[in-house]
Amino acid sequence: YNVKNNGTSLSSVTTPTEVSSDFRTTITPTSASSLIIITAVLFTSKTDAQNCGYRMYKSSSTDMSSPSFVQSPSTINSSQDGNINITAGTKLNAAATVKVVELAGNTNARTYSPFWTITGGTVYLNSYSGGGYFGTSTITVEEVAV
């Protein structure tokens, strides 16, 4: 697991961008037949009527080089498509839960990290509009024997 309690933000970026490198979480499965359950609960806010897209990525390297999308939807039409999308009017303050499941497939170490995009304006992590209403975000990676 990992906890992030300091803030960060992203402005008008439609290419999936890592939320924060200090939020990466690594696991080494004990069995190739295990399920890996990744849950990120992100304290997020935005002030503009824009779409925020969230995706979970993984890499065989802890520096997240060449990451791959975990549990991709069947159709990707825009940069905001992914594991969850938040669309609302202005002044949104909410918990975005990104939960994905995959078969381990092998016992190699892998690192998971949430990524985000926003069509315009700014999205914030762990604060409302960059100041006030502060919170924390968490990521948990679990191995479940099947």
C-alpha positions as a LaTeX table, in Angstrom:
\begin{tabular}{lrrr}
\hline
Residue & $x$ (\AA) & $y$ (\AA) & $z$ (\AA) \\
\hline
Tyr1 & 0.00 & 0.00 & 0.00 \\
Asn2 & 0.97 & 3.61 & $-0.32$ \\
Val3 & $-0.46$ & 6.86 & 1.04 \\
Lys4 & $-0.08$ & 10.25 & $-0.60$ \\
Asn5 & $-0.98$ & 13.23 & 1.56 \\
Asn6 & 0.66 & 16.12 & $-0.29$ \\
Gly7 & $-0.97$ & 17.77 & $-3.27$ \\
Thr8 & $-0.34$ & 17.89 & $-6.98$ \\
Ser9 & $-2.28$ & 19.09 & $-10.02$ \\
Leu10 & $-2.62$ & 18.65 & $-13.77$ \\
Ser11 & $-3.72$ & 21.33 & $-16.24$ \\
Ser12 & $-5.13$ & 20.78 & $-19.74$ \\
Val13 & $-3.22$ & 17.56 & $-20.52$ \\
Thr14 & $-4.95$ & 14.98 & $-22.70$ \\
Thr15 & $-2.07$ & 12.48 & $-22.70$ \\
Pro16 & $-2.32$ & 10.09 & $-19.73$ \\
Thr17 & 0.16 & 11.41 & $-17.15$ \\
Glu18 & 1.30 & 9.74 & $-13.94$ \\
Val19 & $-0.43$ & 11.29 & $-10.92$ \\
Ser20 & 2.83 & 11.23 & $-8.94$ \\
Ser21 & 5.99 & 9.12 & $-9.01$ \\
Asp22 & 5.93 & 8.84 & $-5.21$ \\
Phe23 & 2.58 & 7.03 & $-5.46$ \\
Arg24 & 4.02 & 3.97 & $-7.25$ \\
Thr25 & 3.38 & 0.64 & $-5.54$ \\
Thr26 & 5.27 & $-2.59$ & $-6.27$ \\
Ile27 & 4.25 & $-6.19$ & $-5.62$ \\
Thr28 & 5.87 & $-9.55$ & $-6.39$ \\
Pro29 & 3.16 & $-12.22$ & $-6.67$ \\
Thr30 & 3.81 & $-15.58$ & $-5.03$ \\
Ser31 & 1.78 & $-17.46$ & $-7.64$ \\
Ala32 & 1.16 & $-16.93$ & $-11.36$ \\
Ser33 & $-2.48$ & $-18.00$ & $-10.86$ \\
Ser34 & $-3.23$ & $-15.32$ & $-8.25$ \\
Leu35 & $-5.47$ & $-12.36$ & $-8.88$ \\
Ile36 & $-3.95$ & $-8.93$ & $-8.34$ \\
Ile37 & $-6.45$ & $-6.34$ & $-7.09$ \\
Ile38 & $-5.37$ & $-2.70$ & $-7.36$ \\
Thr39 & $-7.48$ & $-0.03$ & $-5.66$ \\
Ala40 & $-6.62$ & 3.67 & $-5.70$ \\
Val41 & $-8.88$ & 6.10 & $-3.84$ \\
Leu42 & $-7.97$ & 9.58 & $-5.03$ \\
Phe43 & $-9.13$ & 12.75 & $-3.23$ \\
Thr44 & $-9.71$ & 14.86 & $-6.30$ \\
Ser45 & $-11.21$ & 18.23 & $-7.19$ \\
Lys46 & $-11.63$ & 20.51 & $-10.15$ \\
Thr47 & $-13.08$ & 23.94 & $-10.72$ \\
Asp48 & $-13.89$ & 23.75 & $-14.44$ \\
Ala49 & $-16.62$ & 21.85 & $-16.30$ \\
Gln50 & $-14.14$ & 19.46 & $-17.90$ \\
Asn51 & $-13.73$ & 15.67 & $-18.13$ \\
Cys52 & $-11.12$ & 13.96 & $-15.95$ \\
Gly53 & $-10.03$ & 10.47 & $-16.99$ \\
Tyr54 & $-8.21$ & 8.03 & $-14.70$ \\
Arg55 & $-6.28$ & 4.90 & $-15.69$ \\
Met56 & $-4.18$ & 2.36 & $-13.84$ \\
Tyr57 & $-0.86$ & 1.48 & $-15.46$ \\
Lys58 & 1.77 & $-1.12$ & $-14.60$ \\
Ser59 & 5.39 & $-1.69$ & $-15.49$ \\
Ser60 & 7.94 & $-4.45$ & $-14.93$ \\
Ser61 & 10.28 & $-1.65$ & $-13.85$ \\
Thr62 & 9.92 & 0.47 & $-10.70$ \\
Asp63 & 10.62 & 3.62 & $-12.76$ \\
Met64 & 7.40 & 2.95 & $-14.74$ \\
Ser65 & 9.28 & 2.79 & $-18.05$ \\
Ser66 & 7.10 & 1.38 & $-20.84$ \\
Pro67 & 3.94 & 1.16 & $-18.71$ \\
Ser68 & 0.92 & $-0.77$ & $-19.95$ \\
Phe69 & $-2.76$ & $-0.08$ & $-19.36$ \\
Val70 & $-4.35$ & $-2.44$ & $-16.81$ \\
Gln71 & $-7.87$ & $-3.62$ & $-17.66$ \\
Ser72 & $-8.48$ & $-1.45$ & $-20.72$ \\
Pro73 & $-12.09$ & $-0.80$ & $-21.78$ \\
Ser74 & $-13.20$ & $-2.44$ & $-25.03$ \\
Thr75 & $-13.27$ & 0.95 & $-26.77$ \\
Ile76 & $-10.97$ & 3.95 & $-26.42$ \\
Asn77 & $-12.44$ & 6.98 & $-28.19$ \\
Ser78 & $-10.74$ & 9.75 & $-26.24$ \\
Ser79 & $-7.94$ & 10.43 & $-23.81$ \\
Gln80 & $-10.47$ & 10.51 & $-20.97$ \\
Asp81 & $-11.57$ & 6.90 & $-21.57$ \\
Gly82 & $-10.11$ & 4.53 & $-19.03$ \\
Asn83 & $-10.93$ & 2.89 & $-15.73$ \\
Ile84 & $-13.03$ & 5.82 & $-14.48$ \\
Asn85 & $-14.13$ & 9.20 & $-15.78$ \\
Ile86 & $-15.43$ & 12.12 & $-13.76$ \\
Thr87 & $-17.66$ & 14.54 & $-15.61$ \\
Ala88 & $-19.46$ & 17.26 & $-13.69$ \\
Gly89 & $-20.12$ & 20.95 & $-13.68$ \\
Thr90 & $-17.80$ & 23.31 & $-11.89$ \\
Lys91 & $-16.59$ & 22.96 & $-8.31$ \\
Leu92 & $-16.33$ & 19.20 & $-7.97$ \\
Asn93 & $-14.72$ & 17.73 & $-4.85$ \\
Ala94 & $-14.92$ & 13.92 & $-4.69$ \\
Ala95 & $-13.21$ & 10.60 & $-4.14$ \\
Ala96 & $-12.35$ & 8.93 & $-7.44$ \\
Thr97 & $-12.00$ & 5.19 & $-6.93$ \\
Val98 & $-9.97$ & 3.37 & $-9.57$ \\
Lys99 & $-10.21$ & $-0.39$ & $-9.02$ \\
Val100 & $-8.85$ & $-2.96$ & $-11.46$ \\
Val101 & $-8.21$ & $-6.69$ & $-11.30$ \\
Glu102 & $-5.84$ & $-8.83$ & $-13.34$ \\
Leu103 & $-4.42$ & $-12.34$ & $-13.35$ \\
Ala104 & $-0.80$ & $-12.29$ & $-12.15$ \\
Gly105 & 0.34 & $-14.47$ & $-15.07$ \\
Asn106 & 3.84 & $-14.85$ & $-13.57$ \\
Thr107 & 5.75 & $-14.21$ & $-10.35$ \\
Asn108 & 7.74 & $-11.24$ & $-11.61$ \\
Ala109 & 7.67 & $-7.97$ & $-9.68$ \\
Arg110 & 5.49 & $-5.26$ & $-11.15$ \\
Thr111 & 4.79 & $-1.64$ & $-10.23$ \\
Tyr112 & 1.37 & 0.03 & $-10.43$ \\
Ser113 & 0.59 & 3.74 & $-10.60$ \\
Pro114 & $-2.54$ & 5.78 & $-11.39$ \\
Phe115 & $-2.51$ & 8.15 & $-14.39$ \\
Trp116 & $-4.90$ & 11.00 & $-15.23$ \\
Thr117 & $-5.94$ & 13.40 & $-17.99$ \\
Ile118 & $-8.13$ & 16.50 & $-18.17$ \\
Thr119 & $-9.60$ & 18.12 & $-21.29$ \\
Gly120 & $-9.09$ & 21.67 & $-19.98$ \\
Gly121 & $-8.77$ & 23.58 & $-16.76$ \\
Thr122 & $-7.06$ & 21.98 & $-13.77$ \\
Val123 & $-7.61$ & 18.86 & $-11.67$ \\
Tyr124 & $-6.15$ & 18.71 & $-8.16$ \\
Leu125 & $-5.13$ & 15.85 & $-5.88$ \\
Asn126 & $-5.51$ & 16.08 & $-2.09$ \\
Ser127 & $-6.89$ & 19.61 & $-1.96$ \\
Tyr128 & $-9.76$ & 21.64 & $-3.28$ \\
Ser129 & $-8.56$ & 24.03 & $-5.97$ \\
Gly130 & $-5.00$ & 23.90 & $-4.68$ \\
Gly131 & $-5.87$ & 25.21 & $-1.21$ \\
Gly132 & $-8.38$ & 24.30 & 1.47 \\
Tyr133 & $-10.29$ & 21.09 & 2.14 \\
Phe134 & $-7.14$ & 18.97 & 2.29 \\
Gly135 & $-7.24$ & 15.17 & 2.17 \\
Thr136 & $-5.28$ & 12.02 & 1.49 \\
Ser137 & $-5.19$ & 9.46 & $-1.31$ \\
Thr138 & $-4.31$ & 5.78 & $-1.04$ \\
Ile139 & $-3.38$ & 2.88 & $-3.27$ \\
Thr140 & $-3.58$ & $-0.76$ & $-2.19$ \\
Val141 & $-2.26$ & $-3.69$ & $-4.20$ \\
Glu142 & $-3.41$ & $-7.13$ & $-3.05$ \\
Glu143 & $-2.63$ & $-10.67$ & $-4.15$ \\
Val144 & $-5.55$ & $-13.08$ & $-3.85$ \\
Ala145 & $-5.03$ & $-16.84$ & $-4.26$ \\
Val146 & $-7.53$ & $-18.52$ & $-6.59$ \\
\hline
\end{tabular}
